[in-house]
């Protein structure tokens, strides 16, 4: 009979013979959120520079490390891992993350408990991810959430999301400028998802009068080029995306 520590050590020592699919997005974590295993394919879905971030993602690192907070979203990781730990049941999550490469921005992640049969306790959590099997645009995800729009103002900003350069509305419009085609589309998104009353002309004014000046540019392409260097196209404003992950069982 194996106790939980012995079962975990056995899993760590032998996991590679069970996880051999080279095209699978898969992570294995212990109950302290340390990475036991990550597949090579999973490593390739991120727009991640280990030199820039001063951290190599590999077995043994803590997924709560602040250097990868914008990639992992530790609050969501802990929330869903704890749910799986207590329920001992698999959980499917629809999530969005612009730190992933474009083809992997939206993924469905399945959290599966690894249970020690001798004790009946969860000793680790396996996370597999795949693209949705149906077409889904990222900007429709807030509409799937049950989070009321009028509660957005009470939400806390996520780490590394804001700086002192932009106002909230400027940040929203700049982010959407990368992902929607027209001023009309930006205005419509803000009105539907944020409860705003924004016109296409006001979007244009904020871009021309505020953003051009702050980035010292004279056209849209130059604005986007400079903003991209600072990752503004990846940092999701909290008021635009109040949730980054949705429990599919609640839909």
mmCIF file of C-alpha atoms in Angstrom:
data_model
loop_
_atom_site.group_PDB
_atom_site.id
_atom_site.type_symbol
_atom_site.label_atom_id
_atom_site.label_comp_id
_atom_site.label_asym_id
_atom_site.label_seq_id
_atom_site.Cartn_x
_atom_site.Cartn_y
_atom_site.Cartn_z
ATOM 1 C CA UNK A 1 0.000 0.000 0.000
ATOM 2 C CA UNK A 2 1.370 3.393 -0.999
ATOM 3 C CA UNK A 3 0.818 6.561 1.004
ATOM 4 C CA UNK A 4 0.224 9.809 -0.911
ATOM 5 C CA UNK A 5 3.873 10.896 -0.885
ATOM 6 C CA UNK A 6 5.053 7.529 -2.158
ATOM 7 C CA UNK A 7 2.403 7.534 -4.893
ATOM 8 C CA UNK A 8 3.459 11.037 -5.957
ATOM 9 C CA UNK A 9 7.118 10.032 -6.088
ATOM 10 C CA UNK A 10 6.197 6.997 -8.197
ATOM 11 C CA UNK A 11 4.236 9.253 -10.569
ATOM 12 C CA UNK A 12 7.153 11.686 -10.880
ATOM 13 C CA UNK A 13 9.597 8.871 -11.574
ATOM 14 C CA UNK A 14 7.480 7.127 -14.205
ATOM 15 C CA UNK A 15 5.242 9.762 -15.793
ATOM 16 C CA UNK A 16 7.177 9.990 -19.067
ATOM 17 C CA UNK A 17 6.169 6.508 -20.159
ATOM 18 C CA UNK A 18 2.510 7.510 -19.973
ATOM 19 C CA UNK A 19 2.702 10.916 -21.678
ATOM 20 C CA UNK A 20 4.216 10.254 -25.074
ATOM 21 C CA UNK A 21 1.926 12.051 -27.571
ATOM 22 C CA UNK A 22 4.142 14.702 -29.246
ATOM 23 C CA UNK A 23 1.111 16.730 -30.381
ATOM 24 C CA UNK A 24 -0.661 16.984 -27.040
ATOM 25 C CA UNK A 25 -0.934 20.097 -24.892
ATOM 26 C CA UNK A 26 -0.458 18.582 -21.461
ATOM 27 C CA UNK A 27 0.707 19.651 -18.006
ATOM 28 C CA UNK A 28 1.051 17.690 -14.797
ATOM 29 C CA UNK A 29 1.168 19.619 -11.515
ATOM 30 C CA UNK A 30 1.352 18.680 -7.845
ATOM 31 C CA UNK A 31 -0.932 20.091 -5.165
ATOM 32 C CA UNK A 32 1.510 22.941 -4.457
ATOM 33 C CA UNK A 33 1.255 24.041 -8.119
ATOM 34 C CA UNK A 34 4.748 22.870 -8.991
ATOM 35 C CA UNK A 35 5.196 21.645 -12.549
ATOM 36 C CA UNK A 36 5.893 17.905 -12.697
ATOM 37 C CA UNK A 37 5.774 17.633 -16.475
ATOM 38 C CA UNK A 38 4.974 19.774 -19.513
ATOM 39 C CA UNK A 39 4.799 18.384 -23.036
ATOM 40 C CA UNK A 40 7.060 19.800 -25.739
ATOM 41 C CA UNK A 41 4.004 20.851 -27.728
ATOM 42 C CA UNK A 42 2.621 22.743 -24.730
ATOM 43 C CA UNK A 43 5.884 24.669 -24.442
ATOM 44 C CA UNK A 44 5.453 25.812 -28.040
ATOM 45 C CA UNK A 45 2.001 27.407 -27.706
ATOM 46 C CA UNK A 46 3.252 30.388 -25.737
ATOM 47 C CA UNK A 47 4.664 33.641 -27.025
ATOM 48 C CA UNK A 48 7.283 33.331 -24.306
ATOM 49 C CA UNK A 49 10.904 34.449 -24.158
ATOM 50 C CA UNK A 50 12.774 32.743 -21.265
ATOM 51 C CA UNK A 51 15.636 35.244 -21.545
ATOM 52 C CA UNK A 52 13.351 38.279 -21.387
ATOM 53 C CA UNK A 53 11.358 36.790 -18.512
ATOM 54 C CA UNK A 54 14.451 35.390 -16.773
ATOM 55 C CA UNK A 55 12.772 32.045 -16.199
ATOM 56 C CA UNK A 56 12.900 28.721 -18.053
ATOM 57 C CA UNK A 57 9.601 26.846 -17.972
ATOM 58 C CA UNK A 58 10.494 23.292 -17.033
ATOM 59 C CA UNK A 59 9.701 20.570 -14.524
ATOM 60 C CA UNK A 60 10.191 21.725 -10.947
ATOM 61 C CA UNK A 61 9.191 25.393 -11.295
ATOM 62 C CA UNK A 62 6.266 26.847 -9.393
ATOM 63 C CA UNK A 63 3.389 27.994 -11.590
ATOM 64 C CA UNK A 64 2.703 30.685 -8.973
ATOM 65 C CA UNK A 65 5.983 32.416 -9.858
ATOM 66 C CA UNK A 66 5.221 36.092 -10.507
ATOM 67 C CA UNK A 67 7.472 36.074 -13.594
ATOM 68 C CA UNK A 68 4.880 33.956 -15.446
ATOM 69 C CA UNK A 69 1.722 35.385 -13.860
ATOM 70 C CA UNK A 70 0.573 36.913 -17.162
ATOM 71 C CA UNK A 71 0.902 33.507 -18.818
ATOM 72 C CA UNK A 72 -0.530 31.182 -16.182
ATOM 73 C CA UNK A 73 -3.081 33.394 -14.359
ATOM 74 C CA UNK A 74 -2.418 31.852 -10.913
ATOM 75 C CA UNK A 75 -5.763 32.879 -9.397
ATOM 76 C CA UNK A 76 -7.653 30.918 -12.046
ATOM 77 C CA UNK A 77 -5.215 27.998 -11.774
ATOM 78 C CA UNK A 78 -5.726 27.755 -8.001
ATOM 79 C CA UNK A 79 -9.484 28.173 -8.237
ATOM 80 C CA UNK A 80 -10.036 25.328 -10.692
ATOM 81 C CA UNK A 81 -7.361 23.063 -9.220
ATOM 82 C CA UNK A 82 -8.949 23.350 -5.776
ATOM 83 C CA UNK A 83 -12.341 22.544 -7.274
ATOM 84 C CA UNK A 84 -10.932 19.364 -8.820
ATOM 85 C CA UNK A 85 -9.105 18.473 -5.596
ATOM 86 C CA UNK A 86 -12.272 18.675 -3.492
ATOM 87 C CA UNK A 87 -14.715 17.157 -5.986
ATOM 88 C CA UNK A 88 -12.303 14.501 -7.358
ATOM 89 C CA UNK A 89 -14.025 15.070 -10.690
ATOM 90 C CA UNK A 90 -12.798 16.299 -14.059
ATOM 91 C CA UNK A 91 -13.456 19.951 -14.895
ATOM 92 C CA UNK A 92 -13.551 21.557 -18.373
ATOM 93 C CA UNK A 93 -12.657 25.242 -18.700
ATOM 94 C CA UNK A 94 -12.965 27.546 -21.704
ATOM 95 C CA UNK A 95 -10.152 30.072 -21.439
ATOM 96 C CA UNK A 96 -8.586 32.954 -23.336
ATOM 97 C CA UNK A 97 -5.007 34.185 -23.154
ATOM 98 C CA UNK A 98 -3.351 36.541 -25.631
ATOM 99 C CA UNK A 99 0.059 35.511 -24.334
ATOM 100 C CA UNK A 100 -0.433 32.326 -26.313
ATOM 101 C CA UNK A 101 0.261 32.244 -30.040
ATOM 102 C CA UNK A 102 -2.668 33.346 -32.190
ATOM 103 C CA UNK A 103 -3.888 29.853 -33.069
ATOM 104 C CA UNK A 104 -4.028 28.937 -29.372
ATOM 105 C CA UNK A 105 -5.560 32.099 -27.889
ATOM 106 C CA UNK A 106 -8.769 30.212 -27.063
ATOM 107 C CA UNK A 107 -8.398 26.748 -25.531
ATOM 108 C CA UNK A 108 -10.535 24.299 -23.629
ATOM 109 C CA UNK A 109 -8.555 22.921 -20.682
ATOM 110 C CA UNK A 110 -9.552 19.706 -18.942
ATOM 111 C CA UNK A 111 -8.452 19.441 -15.311
ATOM 112 C CA UNK A 112 -8.301 15.768 -14.287
ATOM 113 C CA UNK A 113 -7.467 14.557 -10.754
ATOM 114 C CA UNK A 114 -4.760 11.906 -10.375
ATOM 115 C CA UNK A 115 -5.948 9.745 -7.460
ATOM 116 C CA UNK A 116 -3.966 7.396 -5.269
ATOM 117 C CA UNK A 117 -6.129 4.263 -5.344
ATOM 118 C CA UNK A 118 -4.747 3.061 -2.024
ATOM 119 C CA UNK A 119 -5.883 6.153 -0.109
ATOM 120 C CA UNK A 120 -8.527 7.632 -2.393
ATOM 121 C CA UNK A 121 -6.790 11.024 -2.243
ATOM 122 C CA UNK A 122 -5.854 13.362 -5.080
ATOM 123 C CA UNK A 123 -2.058 13.566 -5.402
ATOM 124 C CA UNK A 124 -1.702 15.592 -8.605
ATOM 125 C CA UNK A 125 -3.697 17.246 -11.386
ATOM 126 C CA UNK A 126 -3.353 16.614 -15.103
ATOM 127 C CA UNK A 127 -4.278 19.466 -17.446
ATOM 128 C CA UNK A 128 -4.924 18.719 -21.116
ATOM 129 C CA UNK A 129 -5.913 21.434 -23.536
ATOM 130 C CA UNK A 130 -7.294 21.583 -27.069
ATOM 131 C CA UNK A 131 -8.844 24.085 -29.436
ATOM 132 C CA UNK A 132 -12.646 24.379 -29.410
ATOM 133 C CA UNK A 133 -14.253 22.131 -32.010
ATOM 134 C CA UNK A 134 -16.622 24.925 -32.969
ATOM 135 C CA UNK A 135 -15.832 28.445 -34.244
ATOM 136 C CA UNK A 136 -15.649 30.984 -31.422
ATOM 137 C CA UNK A 137 -14.387 34.566 -31.449
ATOM 138 C CA UNK A 138 -12.599 35.711 -28.282
ATOM 139 C CA UNK A 139 -14.746 38.834 -27.982
ATOM 140 C CA UNK A 140 -17.880 36.732 -27.555
ATOM 141 C CA UNK A 141 -16.563 34.994 -24.444
ATOM 142 C CA UNK A 142 -17.707 37.729 -21.989
ATOM 143 C CA UNK A 143 -21.252 37.201 -23.251
ATOM 144 C CA UNK A 144 -21.050 33.575 -22.036
ATOM 145 C CA UNK A 145 -20.186 34.653 -18.505
ATOM 146 C CA UNK A 146 -22.686 35.148 -15.713
ATOM 147 C CA UNK A 147 -20.648 38.057 -14.311
ATOM 148 C CA UNK A 148 -22.926 41.143 -14.396
ATOM 149 C CA UNK A 149 -21.523 44.128 -16.280
ATOM 150 C CA UNK A 150 -22.230 46.523 -13.410
ATOM 151 C CA UNK A 151 -19.894 44.531 -11.140
ATOM 152 C CA UNK A 152 -16.864 45.158 -13.341
ATOM 153 C CA UNK A 153 -15.929 48.325 -11.463
ATOM 154 C CA UNK A 154 -15.308 46.246 -8.316
ATOM 155 C CA UNK A 155 -12.844 43.908 -10.005
ATOM 156 C CA UNK A 156 -9.159 44.200 -9.211
ATOM 157 C CA UNK A 157 -6.616 44.795 -11.941
ATOM 158 C CA UNK A 158 -4.592 41.742 -12.899
ATOM 159 C CA UNK A 159 -0.809 41.825 -12.446
ATOM 160 C CA UNK A 160 1.289 43.594 -15.071
ATOM 161 C CA UNK A 161 -1.737 44.877 -16.959
ATOM 162 C CA UNK A 162 -1.717 48.623 -16.471
ATOM 163 C CA UNK A 163 0.840 51.375 -16.380
ATOM 164 C CA UNK A 164 0.629 55.129 -15.912
ATOM 165 C CA UNK A 165 0.625 55.978 -19.623
ATOM 166 C CA UNK A 166 -3.001 55.289 -20.540
ATOM 167 C CA UNK A 167 -6.424 55.854 -19.066
ATOM 168 C CA UNK A 168 -8.764 52.885 -18.790
ATOM 169 C CA UNK A 169 -10.732 53.900 -21.906
ATOM 170 C CA UNK A 170 -7.545 54.538 -23.914
ATOM 171 C CA UNK A 171 -6.244 51.106 -22.938
ATOM 172 C CA UNK A 172 -9.534 49.482 -23.940
ATOM 173 C CA UNK A 173 -9.593 51.159 -27.342
ATOM 174 C CA UNK A 174 -5.913 50.504 -28.032
ATOM 175 C CA UNK A 175 -6.316 46.805 -27.220
ATOM 176 C CA UNK A 176 -9.441 46.488 -29.371
ATOM 177 C CA UNK A 177 -7.724 48.305 -32.232
ATOM 178 C CA UNK A 178 -5.530 45.223 -32.668
ATOM 179 C CA UNK A 179 -8.421 42.778 -32.696
ATOM 180 C CA UNK A 180 -11.409 44.486 -34.343
ATOM 181 C CA UNK A 181 -11.493 45.914 -37.847
ATOM 182 C CA UNK A 182 -13.385 49.194 -37.516
ATOM 183 C CA UNK A 183 -14.200 52.046 -35.160
ATOM 184 C CA UNK A 184 -17.808 50.894 -35.408
ATOM 185 C CA UNK A 185 -16.801 47.434 -34.184
ATOM 186 C CA UNK A 186 -14.838 48.873 -31.260
ATOM 187 C CA UNK A 187 -17.736 51.111 -30.231
ATOM 188 C CA UNK A 188 -20.237 48.264 -30.509
ATOM 189 C CA UNK A 189 -18.064 45.982 -28.376
ATOM 190 C CA UNK A 190 -17.677 48.587 -25.621
ATOM 191 C CA UNK A 191 -21.387 49.336 -25.623
ATOM 192 C CA UNK A 192 -22.444 45.694 -25.414
ATOM 193 C CA UNK A 193 -19.781 44.293 -23.087
ATOM 194 C CA UNK A 194 -18.944 47.263 -20.880
ATOM 195 C CA UNK A 195 -22.282 49.065 -20.660
ATOM 196 C CA UNK A 196 -20.753 52.133 -22.318
ATOM 197 C CA UNK A 197 -22.310 54.707 -24.623
ATOM 198 C CA UNK A 198 -19.521 55.137 -27.159
ATOM 199 C CA UNK A 199 -19.820 56.296 -30.763
ATOM 200 C CA UNK A 200 -17.425 55.444 -33.613
ATOM 201 C CA UNK A 201 -16.485 59.109 -33.871
ATOM 202 C CA UNK A 202 -15.499 59.257 -30.182
ATOM 203 C CA UNK A 203 -13.316 56.181 -30.714
ATOM 204 C CA UNK A 204 -11.584 57.978 -33.579
ATOM 205 C CA UNK A 205 -11.067 61.111 -31.489
ATOM 206 C CA UNK A 206 -9.449 59.183 -28.646
ATOM 207 C CA UNK A 207 -7.128 57.473 -31.110
ATOM 208 C CA UNK A 208 -6.138 60.650 -32.984
ATOM 209 C CA UNK A 209 -6.042 63.145 -30.115
ATOM 210 C CA UNK A 210 -4.855 60.995 -27.235
ATOM 211 C CA UNK A 211 -3.098 57.864 -28.425
ATOM 212 C CA UNK A 212 -1.254 59.451 -31.335
ATOM 213 C CA UNK A 213 0.077 62.112 -28.958
ATOM 214 C CA UNK A 214 1.092 59.693 -26.201
ATOM 215 C CA UNK A 215 2.915 57.387 -28.597
ATOM 216 C CA UNK A 216 4.271 60.259 -30.715
ATOM 217 C CA UNK A 217 2.897 58.915 -34.006
ATOM 218 C CA UNK A 218 0.732 60.181 -36.862
ATOM 219 C CA UNK A 219 -1.043 57.090 -38.184
ATOM 220 C CA UNK A 220 -2.681 53.818 -37.126
ATOM 221 C CA UNK A 221 0.093 51.534 -38.362
ATOM 222 C CA UNK A 222 2.775 53.435 -36.440
ATOM 223 C CA UNK A 223 0.586 53.472 -33.331
ATOM 224 C CA UNK A 224 0.088 49.704 -33.462
ATOM 225 C CA UNK A 225 3.773 49.089 -34.127
ATOM 226 C CA UNK A 226 4.859 51.078 -31.065
ATOM 227 C CA UNK A 227 2.100 49.685 -28.866
ATOM 228 C CA UNK A 228 2.992 46.123 -29.879
ATOM 229 C CA UNK A 229 6.534 46.639 -28.632
ATOM 230 C CA UNK A 230 4.994 47.197 -25.182
ATOM 231 C CA UNK A 231 2.621 44.215 -25.527
ATOM 232 C CA UNK A 232 -0.545 46.311 -25.418
ATOM 233 C CA UNK A 233 -2.119 43.898 -27.901
ATOM 234 C CA UNK A 234 -1.786 41.080 -25.352
ATOM 235 C CA UNK A 235 -2.722 42.777 -22.079
ATOM 236 C CA UNK A 236 -6.488 42.428 -21.736
ATOM 237 C CA UNK A 237 -8.120 45.390 -19.950
ATOM 238 C CA UNK A 238 -9.997 44.120 -16.899
ATOM 239 C CA UNK A 239 -13.226 45.940 -17.812
ATOM 240 C CA UNK A 240 -13.281 44.373 -21.270
ATOM 241 C CA UNK A 241 -12.665 40.818 -20.096
ATOM 242 C CA UNK A 242 -13.922 40.377 -16.504
ATOM 243 C CA UNK A 243 -13.296 36.636 -16.809
ATOM 244 C CA UNK A 244 -10.476 34.820 -18.546
ATOM 245 C CA UNK A 245 -11.918 31.367 -18.013
ATOM 246 C CA UNK A 246 -15.394 29.879 -17.847
ATOM 247 C CA UNK A 247 -16.470 26.589 -16.323
ATOM 248 C CA UNK A 248 -18.253 24.877 -19.224
ATOM 249 C CA UNK A 249 -20.478 22.970 -16.816
ATOM 250 C CA UNK A 250 -22.087 26.264 -15.779
ATOM 251 C CA UNK A 251 -23.125 27.315 -19.288
#
